[in-house]
Amino acid sequence: MQDPCAGVKSQPQRLVITIIPHAITGEDIIAWLADRFQIDPQEASSFGSMLVALGYIYPLQDHKRLVIKPDTSLYRFQTPYFWPTQQWPVEDTDYAIYLAKRNIRKKGILELHEQEQYNHLHKWMNHKWDFIVMQAKEQYRAAKERKKPDRVVFDCQERAYWVVHRPPVRKHSQKLPLNNFMIFTQQSIMRPRVKSSVLVKYCATYSGHDPFLSKCLPSNPWLTDDTTFWTLNMPNVEVPTKMRVERWTFSFKELLSDPRGRDDFRLFLKKEFSGLCRFTTPVPHLAVYSGIPDPPSVTASPSLPFLAHTPACPSPISVALDSTSASERRLEASEGESNAESRPPDGGNLSRSRMALSLRRLLKRGCSPSAMFASLSPKCHTAATTSSRIQPITPEEPSHAPPRRIGK
Amino acid sequence: MSRWRRSVDELTARRRRQHTECARAQNALSRVTSCFQQLVASLGSSADSSFLREEIDETRALAHRICSGLSDRLLRLLSACDSAPTAVEDRQASERLWVLFLSAVENFLSDLRKAKDLIGQFPLTQRSNRRSLVNTGCTDGLVGLAARVALVQIPWLVLEEEPSPDLTNHIAGLESLLSELQQRVPVAFWSVEATQPAWAEVLSDPEDPEDSLEDMMEVEMVSNGSSRKVSACCQGTCCGFSCVG
């Protein structure tokens, strides 16, 4: 926009005391935007107002109204230091220093909302108030070292910055739409960036598994009438396919909602924790393991898959969510599997004290399913190749407990 | 006077001297960081130049020297408060200085980060880079600031000139310093109170009665042959806002 030939026409701003260059009129800005982006003046005007509302351009007259006026009112580009960027938080400390500076310059005559803010900040930033005042005085003196025109410009820039970031909250309806507009524009700029990254990540993760988006091996049964694909992916097939196992690495939900995955997981837990594994999870979206053939449970939502009662783990299982102490864990880890299975399932206190596993603790440790399967039988060796996801089983960051090795 | 009493008095006197020294250093740090902010505000604008960038580096280096010296001295001061018998006021004064120092470092750190981003976005390695600088209306006027920085005196001797770090390392160093200091010294921030009441700075005397921004912003408007001065913020008609500035 600044190009001397193709940019917005720039002119000097005449002040009583001096002349400051680089002022541009509202109508010129709108005309330039309309021409550059091939849009009509109405749209150019809205876009221009957005630039002003966000703080890239500021008005020199009527500085509190952050809109573009399609006339000869003057504007100027804001210096990059005061541009709104997301990595730079707008600090209350800076605002307090600014208000204190204004106090010094205007002998205490601040606007109403500024006075309120000042008092509020003085109260809750009281511990660093001496710093704020000291810094305000020094900044005030530092600014005086500049030549007068530049000083005027800096003061305008700073003032414009705070009009954008600390607008007065007004009760009149006339101000409200502007605030809403500013908030809306700022959020609308941010929102797609947040949501789309989640969506993009999801799509990227699952795209290989979507039969519409990528190949379905050996062939898509709907297209070729060859049902091998379905045979290979039966719920309780002996050898799961590589794609299936890969899917288990995406999340626990994937793992546990696939019956084959659950089987392997159970097997793994038995091996690793060699003891009575008692499992229920209060987390609604994970599969609920219950030893009871009929799905009863009031706590579980009806849409949850229920694991069948299998001979491998005959007893009803419940997870103790309170962690066991390290000594207890070492105790049960050292005991043999056969020992464990001979114990009565409803051992009451005894089995409770041998709570081997807390699912939540497991998740807290950052164990991803792929890590689990890293040590599994060759059936699932393909999972081990997704090396980027494999993490060592040692817990990374336990907040209070010392790191414990899971006994083998 | 007993020797014990004398030594306690000496200790107190020494502590007071150290405290004064730290207070002066704190003022110096404030001065340097304020100038730094003014300089950084010109980055990416039409006032940007290699001279500006050099000035920024020099100012930064000075701030670095003050910070390192001040953090050491404040640590010593506070640990001395712990070990020897100290008057409550002395302890409180030291804690206040501590909080001021940490606040100053945080404030400086945010300006350093902005400087780093801006220098990255507006490299000045080639002449053609100047085209991307924003016409903000500022042209120059940094010589006064440079002089102001040069006049800052550190209240202790800097015996060896250690090389100052580059921008990235400076930021990293300050971040680690900040977290280290916060962990080592258990001063409750909230127990420190301001020495000045609210609005006290209003009474601080300006060195010279200067024009307010509004006076300076008066635009000469020529209408119907006669020129009249109109305040730039109201275009003739009052806009209805309490137009104080």
XYZ file of C-alpha atoms in Angstrom:
653
model
C 0.000 0.000 0.000
C 2.953 2.226 0.476
C 4.362 2.017 -2.981
C 5.048 5.579 -4.063
C 3.527 4.937 -7.463
C 0.928 2.255 -6.942
C 0.186 2.724 -3.291
C -2.169 4.979 -1.463
C -1.439 8.606 -2.051
C 0.497 9.945 0.849
C 0.528 13.533 1.995
C 2.008 15.479 4.832
C -0.161 16.342 7.771
C -0.060 19.976 8.600
C -0.007 20.754 12.236
C 0.305 24.173 13.739
C 3.794 23.552 14.916
C 5.184 21.213 12.371
C 4.572 19.032 9.421
C 4.446 15.292 9.688
C 4.635 13.175 6.598
C 2.877 9.980 5.637
C -0.700 10.871 6.307
C -3.342 9.339 4.063
C -6.988 10.159 3.601
C -9.844 7.792 4.169
C -11.206 8.172 0.682
C -7.832 7.367 -0.831
C -7.523 4.246 1.260
C -10.951 3.034 0.246
C -10.314 3.788 -3.400
C -7.037 1.929 -3.333
C -8.529 -1.127 -1.636
C -11.406 -1.229 -4.075
C -9.022 -1.077 -6.967
C -6.448 -3.507 -5.625
C -8.863 -6.223 -4.636
C -11.478 -5.484 -7.256
C -14.277 -5.004 -4.771
C -16.971 -2.405 -4.511
C -16.541 0.667 -2.327
C -18.884 -0.631 0.335
C -16.786 -3.730 0.828
C -13.599 -1.723 0.623
C -14.946 0.521 3.312
C -15.708 -2.442 5.571
C -12.297 -3.903 4.958
C -10.702 -0.583 5.660
C -12.640 -0.248 8.877
C -11.440 -3.665 9.875
C -7.849 -2.577 9.359
C -8.501 0.389 11.594
C -10.372 -1.621 14.188
C -7.513 -4.073 14.439
C -4.978 -1.342 14.717
C -2.942 -1.462 11.531
C -4.045 2.007 10.560
C -5.118 4.683 12.986
C -7.123 7.862 12.536
C -5.470 11.155 13.264
C -8.680 12.985 13.898
C -11.499 11.618 15.985
C -9.102 8.982 17.245
C -11.600 7.155 19.397
C -13.766 6.021 16.544
C -12.032 3.167 14.832
C -13.612 3.335 11.409
C -12.635 4.468 7.964
C -14.429 7.548 6.805
C -14.757 7.935 3.082
C -13.635 11.535 3.087
C -10.557 13.614 3.625
C -10.047 12.518 7.224
C -6.469 11.557 7.796
C -4.972 8.255 8.816
C -1.553 6.854 9.272
C 0.053 3.428 9.311
C 0.800 2.056 12.727
C 4.372 1.149 13.533
C 5.010 -2.613 13.599
C 5.847 -2.500 17.298
C 2.188 -1.737 17.980
C 0.734 -4.190 15.515
C -1.634 -6.756 16.979
C 0.044 -10.123 16.884
C -0.872 -13.166 18.837
C 2.518 -13.951 20.185
C 2.701 -10.687 22.030
C 0.276 -10.599 24.911
C -1.176 -7.228 25.765
C 0.132 -6.757 29.251
C -1.653 -4.980 32.020
C 1.701 -3.814 33.286
C 2.226 -1.907 30.070
C -1.216 -0.395 30.304
C -0.566 0.697 33.863
C 2.676 2.349 32.793
C 0.846 4.076 29.966
C -1.829 5.405 32.294
C 0.739 6.631 34.765
C 2.524 8.384 31.913
C -0.680 10.022 30.838
C -1.194 11.110 34.384
C 2.137 12.825 34.410
C 1.518 14.535 31.125
C -2.072 15.521 31.657
C -1.748 16.343 35.311
C -4.181 13.680 36.337
C -6.931 14.520 33.930
C -7.822 11.155 32.532
C -11.003 9.933 30.970
C -13.485 8.186 33.149
C -12.760 4.670 31.981
C -9.044 5.357 32.254
C -9.455 6.531 35.821
C -11.377 3.417 36.688
C -8.772 1.226 35.092
C -6.009 3.092 36.843
C -7.575 2.620 40.236
C -8.245 -1.008 39.550
C -4.674 -1.645 38.419
C -3.250 0.292 41.326
C -5.076 -2.020 43.643
C -4.164 -5.352 42.209
C -0.724 -4.427 40.940
C 0.175 -2.626 44.091
C 3.254 -4.729 44.699
C 4.902 -3.499 41.523
C 3.444 -0.038 41.534
C 6.747 1.590 42.402
C 8.213 -0.032 39.324
C 5.303 1.166 37.217
C 5.667 4.753 38.306
C 9.421 4.679 37.922
C 9.168 3.205 34.453
C 6.479 5.709 33.499
C 8.688 8.608 34.479
C 11.661 7.197 32.617
C 9.619 6.513 29.511
C 8.247 10.015 29.676
C 11.746 11.440 29.833
C 13.041 9.118 27.134
C 10.285 10.219 24.784
C 11.285 13.836 25.282
C 14.663 13.061 23.809
C 13.112 12.659 20.424
C 12.508 15.399 17.960
C 9.127 16.964 18.351
C 7.436 15.613 15.230
C 8.567 12.090 16.012
C 7.426 12.528 19.542
C 3.975 13.534 18.428
C 3.854 10.530 16.153
C 4.906 8.131 18.877
C 2.324 9.536 21.266
C -0.361 9.111 18.626
C 0.773 5.578 17.918
C 0.724 4.617 21.556
C -2.635 6.202 22.132
C -4.082 4.430 19.112
C -2.710 1.104 20.365
C -4.511 1.433 23.665
C -7.730 2.584 22.058
C -7.709 -0.718 20.200
C -6.683 -2.907 23.098
C -8.343 -1.187 26.023
C -11.418 0.418 24.628
C -13.766 2.052 27.042
C -16.630 -0.208 27.911
C -19.571 1.992 27.290
C -23.169 1.606 28.202
C -24.407 3.487 25.181
C -25.519 1.283 22.394
C -23.588 3.262 19.849
C -20.278 2.013 21.140
C -21.355 -1.562 21.576
C -21.545 -2.562 17.938
C -18.032 -1.304 17.445
C -16.701 -3.342 20.357
C -18.576 -6.359 19.127
C -17.266 -5.781 15.679
C -13.709 -5.610 16.904
C -14.061 -8.664 19.053
C -15.776 -10.469 16.226
C -13.107 -9.630 13.701
C -10.320 -10.613 16.026
C -11.976 -13.884 16.837
C -12.878 -14.638 13.286
C -9.289 -14.277 12.341
C -8.216 -16.601 15.084
C -10.952 -19.166 14.899
C -10.235 -20.849 11.593
C -6.669 -21.194 12.557
C -7.566 -23.086 15.664
C -10.317 -25.308 14.399
C -8.876 -26.125 11.054
C -5.670 -27.401 12.530
C -7.595 -29.937 14.574
C -9.647 -30.916 11.580
C -6.654 -31.114 9.330
C -4.854 -33.308 11.802
C -7.806 -35.627 12.043
C -8.135 -35.880 8.309
C -4.464 -36.471 7.851
C -4.495 -39.215 10.435
C -7.491 -41.067 9.141
C -7.208 -40.479 5.434
C -5.218 -43.632 4.841
C -7.948 -45.657 6.495
C -10.820 -44.218 4.622
C -11.837 -46.521 1.791
C -13.203 -43.569 -0.129
C -10.031 -41.563 0.044
C -7.427 -44.248 -0.323
C -7.061 -47.777 -1.503
C -8.675 -50.554 0.397
C -6.590 -53.711 0.268
C -6.902 -56.230 -1.165
C -9.909 -54.626 -2.756
C -13.048 -52.825 -1.817
C -15.727 -55.538 -1.554
C -18.398 -53.180 -2.757
C -16.541 -52.655 -5.959
C -15.061 -56.030 -6.765
C -17.444 -58.377 -5.000
C -14.433 -59.950 -3.359
C -15.089 -60.293 0.325
C -11.517 -60.954 1.379
C -11.322 -57.571 3.032
C -14.219 -58.381 5.297
C -12.865 -61.799 6.094
C -9.524 -60.384 7.035
C -11.111 -57.839 9.311
C -13.519 -60.010 11.203
C -14.010 -58.911 14.771
C -12.140 -61.787 16.313
C -9.748 -62.768 13.588
C -6.593 -64.561 14.591
C -4.153 -62.194 12.938
C -5.176 -58.573 12.658
C -4.178 -56.710 9.552
C -1.473 -54.140 9.593
C -3.886 -51.318 8.887
C -6.041 -52.391 11.729
C -3.195 -52.389 14.151
C -2.097 -49.022 12.920
C -5.513 -47.728 13.649
C -5.172 -48.865 17.237
C -2.234 -46.532 17.609
C -4.382 -43.499 16.971
C -6.037 -43.414 20.340
C -7.245 -45.546 23.169
C -10.725 -45.186 21.892
C -9.772 -46.917 18.664
C -7.973 -49.630 20.506
C -10.727 -50.426 22.905
C -13.605 -50.168 20.498
C -12.146 -52.921 18.366
C -12.762 -56.305 19.992
C -9.550 -57.678 18.618
C -7.735 -54.724 20.033
C -9.271 -55.272 23.392
C -8.162 -58.866 23.382
C -4.610 -57.984 22.628
C -4.664 -55.233 25.171
C -5.954 -57.556 27.834
C -3.296 -60.054 26.979
C -0.654 -57.418 27.229
C -1.887 -56.239 30.578
C -1.869 -59.728 31.921
C 1.695 -60.137 30.855
C 2.838 -56.788 32.076
C 1.035 -56.529 35.297
C 0.893 -60.204 36.026
C -1.808 -60.030 38.462
C -5.417 -59.609 38.734
C -6.361 -56.840 36.432
C -9.489 -55.214 37.430
C -10.970 -52.894 34.998
C -13.791 -50.599 34.780
C -13.477 -47.193 33.512
C -15.592 -44.281 34.464
C -14.602 -42.517 31.299
C -17.722 -42.871 29.247
C -16.308 -43.113 25.807
C -14.040 -46.039 26.530
C -15.262 -49.535 26.374
C -16.615 -50.929 29.567
C -15.460 -54.360 30.508
C -17.933 -56.175 32.543
C -17.975 -59.828 33.451
C -21.726 -59.893 33.310
C -23.182 -61.171 30.061
C -26.030 -58.725 30.030
C -25.137 -55.145 29.707
C -26.707 -53.600 32.707
C -24.807 -50.853 33.919
C -26.408 -47.652 35.007
C -23.160 -45.787 34.845
C -22.263 -46.801 31.350
C -23.987 -45.238 28.425
C -26.042 -47.644 26.348
C -24.038 -47.075 23.220
C -20.888 -48.551 24.679
C -19.633 -51.860 23.437
C -19.465 -54.506 26.101
C -16.697 -56.976 26.247
C -17.717 -60.514 26.375
C -17.103 -62.584 29.391
C -14.172 -64.713 28.338
C -12.386 -67.556 29.995
C -9.173 -65.588 30.107
C -10.443 -63.174 32.673
C -13.340 -64.773 34.393
C -13.981 -62.307 37.091
C -15.746 -59.037 37.004
C -13.248 -56.333 36.901
C -13.069 -52.986 38.464
C -10.311 -50.496 38.419
C -9.229 -48.880 41.565
C -8.711 -45.278 40.746
C -6.688 -44.604 43.801
C -3.111 -45.488 43.119
C -1.463 -48.228 44.973
C 1.712 -47.476 46.804
C 5.002 -48.426 45.271
C 5.603 -51.226 47.709
C 2.272 -52.784 47.001
C 2.966 -52.642 43.332
C 6.326 -54.250 43.679
C 4.690 -56.931 45.744
C 2.116 -57.830 43.204
C 4.455 -57.474 40.290
C 6.729 -60.078 41.715
C 4.028 -62.602 42.181
C 3.483 -65.161 39.521
C 0.558 -65.281 37.222
C -0.678 -68.640 38.373
C -0.737 -67.380 41.873
C -2.910 -64.547 40.846
C -5.449 -66.576 39.034
C -5.974 -68.957 41.841
C -7.063 -66.190 44.094
C -10.766 -65.766 44.450
C -11.915 -62.908 42.342
C -13.961 -61.252 44.974
C -11.161 -61.295 47.445
C -12.485 -58.173 48.978
C -9.770 -56.306 50.737
C -7.054 -58.540 49.478
C -7.792 -58.121 45.816
C -8.415 -54.471 46.298
C -5.009 -54.064 47.777
C -3.579 -55.779 44.805
C -5.079 -53.341 42.423
C -2.597 -53.630 39.738
C -3.760 -51.124 37.379
C -5.412 -47.836 37.348
C -6.404 -46.940 33.874
C -6.210 -43.325 34.652
C -2.741 -43.686 36.019
C -1.822 -45.542 32.903
C -3.081 -42.791 30.719
C -1.383 -40.218 32.872
C 1.869 -41.932 32.257
C 1.510 -41.121 28.642
C 1.402 -44.723 27.547
C 0.036 -44.783 24.097
C -1.331 -48.036 22.731
C 1.611 -48.274 20.389
C 3.952 -48.231 23.330
C 2.020 -51.023 24.866
C 2.248 -53.106 21.819
C 5.900 -52.530 21.404
C 6.511 -55.434 23.689
C 3.822 -57.684 22.374
C 3.968 -60.881 20.452
C 5.080 -60.935 16.825
C 1.489 -60.752 15.714
C 1.616 -57.092 16.176
C 5.148 -56.377 15.283
C 3.930 -54.035 12.620
C 2.815 -51.643 15.287
C 6.370 -51.366 16.430
C 7.328 -49.869 13.126
C 5.377 -46.719 13.768
C 8.436 -45.635 15.565
C 7.535 -42.037 15.890
C 4.781 -42.896 18.273
C 6.606 -45.369 20.387
C 7.486 -44.059 23.750
C 9.316 -45.925 26.421
C 7.056 -47.335 29.050
C 8.855 -45.542 31.832
C 6.736 -42.690 32.942
C 8.062 -39.323 31.878
C 6.801 -36.874 34.377
C 5.089 -38.143 37.476
C 4.236 -35.175 39.535
C 4.618 -36.593 42.988
C 5.536 -40.233 42.789
C 9.023 -41.263 41.866
C 9.286 -42.951 38.504
C 8.521 -46.626 38.685
C 9.550 -49.228 36.234
C 6.770 -51.521 35.340
C 7.995 -54.895 36.369
C 8.187 -57.587 33.752
C 30.234 0.033 72.852
C 30.690 -3.672 72.687
C 32.417 -5.207 69.730
C 29.331 -7.144 68.905
C 27.275 -3.978 68.830
C 29.857 -2.252 66.680
C 29.955 -5.080 64.217
C 26.174 -5.128 64.012
C 26.201 -1.430 63.286
C 28.835 -1.933 60.645
C 26.816 -4.652 59.081
C 23.751 -2.465 59.047
C 25.670 0.422 57.541
C 27.122 -1.827 54.875
C 23.744 -3.222 54.075
C 22.341 0.243 53.710
C 25.131 1.148 51.339
C 24.469 -1.949 49.314
C 20.815 -1.112 49.266
C 21.481 2.379 47.972
C 23.759 1.005 45.329
C 21.068 -1.413 44.209
C 18.454 1.330 44.154
C 20.632 3.439 41.920
C 21.240 0.498 39.647
C 17.506 -0.089 39.485
C 17.007 3.488 38.340
C 19.686 3.034 35.735
C 18.021 -0.141 34.509
C 14.714 1.669 34.218
C 16.321 4.400 32.209
C 18.018 2.009 29.846
C 14.949 -0.149 29.290
C 12.775 2.901 28.603
C 15.187 4.074 25.939
C 15.260 0.545 24.609
C 11.496 0.609 24.217
C 11.601 3.869 22.278
C 14.204 2.430 19.969
C 12.369 -0.834 19.399
C 9.167 1.069 18.602
C 10.904 2.366 15.499
C 11.815 -1.057 14.160
C 10.140 -1.768 10.869
C 9.171 1.843 10.392
C 10.566 4.546 8.190
C 12.923 5.510 11.002
C 14.550 2.093 10.948
C 18.204 2.040 9.965
C 21.432 0.264 10.688
C 22.244 3.012 13.152
C 19.067 2.190 15.021
C 19.954 -1.483 15.116
C 23.409 -0.755 16.444
C 21.957 1.468 19.111
C 19.559 -1.275 20.081
C 22.443 -3.703 20.503
C 24.442 -1.292 22.613
C 21.506 -0.475 24.810
C 20.813 -4.136 25.222
C 24.405 -4.814 26.212
C 24.277 -2.123 28.865
C 21.048 -3.527 30.228
C 22.638 -6.950 30.336
C 25.541 -5.691 32.423
C 23.245 -3.943 34.844
C 20.973 -6.963 35.176
C 23.772 -9.394 35.912
C 25.372 -7.144 38.499
C 22.089 -6.213 40.092
C 20.835 -9.775 40.400
C 24.041 -10.826 42.171
C 23.939 -7.904 44.540
C 20.293 -8.293 45.349
C 20.780 -11.975 46.097
C 23.586 -11.121 48.456
C 21.533 -8.414 50.072
C 18.589 -10.678 50.669
C 20.634 -13.547 51.995
C 22.400 -11.138 54.309
C 19.012 -10.100 55.568
C 18.356 -13.717 56.353
C 21.553 -14.400 58.214
C 22.211 -11.284 60.241
C 19.718 -9.542 62.486
C 17.878 -7.067 60.342
C 15.412 -4.370 61.025
C 12.034 -5.056 59.592
C 12.118 -1.933 57.452
C 15.437 -2.946 55.961
C 14.114 -6.338 55.075
C 10.988 -4.877 53.554
C 12.996 -2.372 51.561
C 15.170 -5.151 50.182
C 12.153 -7.195 49.258
C 10.629 -4.232 47.511
C 13.766 -3.761 45.473
C 13.659 -7.436 44.643
C 10.123 -7.216 43.308
C 10.965 -4.094 41.342
C 13.930 -5.799 39.784
C 11.941 -8.853 38.742
C 9.190 -6.682 37.287
C 11.753 -4.684 35.358
C 13.324 -7.833 33.971
C 9.948 -9.201 32.880
C 9.081 -5.946 31.180
C 12.432 -5.790 29.439
C 12.091 -9.400 28.354
C 8.824 -8.713 26.560
C 10.447 -5.833 24.670
C 13.372 -8.080 23.793
C 11.043 -10.660 22.316
C 9.259 -8.032 20.256
C 12.593 -6.739 19.048
C 13.609 -10.212 17.981
C 10.389 -10.768 16.049
C 10.558 -7.385 14.367
C 14.187 -7.731 13.377
C 13.308 -11.089 11.896
C 10.360 -9.669 9.977
C 12.189 -6.601 8.719
C 15.709 -7.567 7.826
C 17.847 -4.704 6.640
C 20.554 -6.686 4.956
C 19.917 -5.229 1.541
C 18.914 -1.882 0.258
C 15.770 -3.283 -1.265
C 14.607 -4.316 2.186
C 13.904 -0.667 2.902
C 10.875 -0.832 0.669
C 9.031 -2.968 3.156
C 9.449 -0.480 5.971
C 6.229 1.129 7.064
C 5.749 4.842 6.521
C 4.761 5.823 9.989
C 5.598 9.466 9.926
C 8.716 9.060 11.979
C 11.855 10.078 10.265
C 14.663 10.088 12.737
C 15.371 11.591 16.082
C 17.247 8.839 17.805
C 20.422 10.700 18.523
C 19.003 12.151 21.696
C 18.054 8.715 22.915
C 21.483 7.349 22.160
C 23.024 10.158 24.167
C 20.699 9.465 27.053
C 21.739 5.850 27.159
C 25.390 6.756 26.960
C 25.077 8.918 30.041
C 23.788 6.097 32.195
C 26.277 5.089 34.818
C 26.444 1.749 36.495
C 27.128 2.349 40.158
C 29.807 -0.311 40.374
C 32.977 -0.962 38.517
C 32.722 -3.343 35.678
C 36.108 -4.911 35.941
C 36.160 -7.193 33.004
C 34.245 -6.510 29.853
C 32.479 -9.734 29.252
C 31.073 -9.992 25.766
C 27.372 -9.332 25.648
C 25.215 -12.122 24.240
C 23.362 -11.961 20.972
C 19.640 -11.369 21.022
C 18.488 -14.968 21.148
C 20.893 -15.906 23.893
C 20.095 -12.762 25.775
C 16.432 -13.692 25.838
C 17.178 -17.264 26.878
C 19.573 -16.075 29.549
C 17.075 -13.666 31.040
C 14.345 -16.268 31.030
C 16.473 -18.715 32.922
C 17.668 -15.970 35.260
C 14.094 -15.038 36.026
C 12.991 -18.558 36.795
C 16.100 -19.237 38.833
C 15.659 -16.108 40.905
C 12.030 -16.810 41.510
C 12.864 -20.252 42.781
C 15.778 -19.267 44.948
C 14.254 -16.383 46.788
C 10.932 -17.012 48.454
C 9.701 -13.465 48.580
C 5.968 -13.162 48.607
C 5.228 -10.631 45.906
C 1.945 -9.706 47.374
C 3.403 -8.658 50.673
C 5.233 -5.761 49.097
C 3.364 -2.527 49.142
C 3.827 0.555 47.058
C 5.527 3.456 48.713
C 3.525 5.976 46.792
C -0.201 6.371 46.849
C -2.222 6.357 43.682
C -2.064 9.452 41.504
C 1.092 10.631 43.223
C 2.975 10.907 39.962
C 0.618 13.653 38.875
C 2.467 15.972 41.136
C 5.849 15.102 39.738
C 7.177 18.246 38.222
C 7.736 18.228 34.519
C 11.081 19.734 33.670
C 9.497 22.275 31.429
C 5.875 23.136 30.875
C 5.229 21.448 27.652
C 2.500 21.432 25.132
C -0.071 18.786 25.596
C -0.583 16.361 22.794
C -3.848 18.047 21.997
C -2.187 21.428 21.571
C 0.321 19.870 19.291
C -2.354 18.153 17.319
C -4.212 21.273 16.460
C -4.726 21.390 12.808
C -4.834 24.569 10.923
C -8.049 24.676 9.023
C -8.590 27.190 6.323
C -12.220 28.033 5.837
C -13.857 30.979 4.179
C -10.568 32.739 3.785
C -9.842 33.016 7.492
C -7.841 30.372 9.205
C -8.863 29.113 12.567
C -7.429 26.527 14.853
C -9.540 23.532 15.516
C -8.709 20.753 17.857
C -7.957 17.770 15.726
C -9.979 15.349 17.709
C -13.298 17.105 17.213
C -13.887 18.072 13.670
C -15.660 21.266 14.394
C -18.738 19.726 15.903
C -18.448 18.104 19.230
C -18.541 14.376 18.813
C -20.305 13.789 22.063
C -17.506 11.942 23.810
C -15.968 13.647 26.758
C -13.208 15.023 24.690
C -10.392 15.243 27.098
C -7.868 13.616 24.897
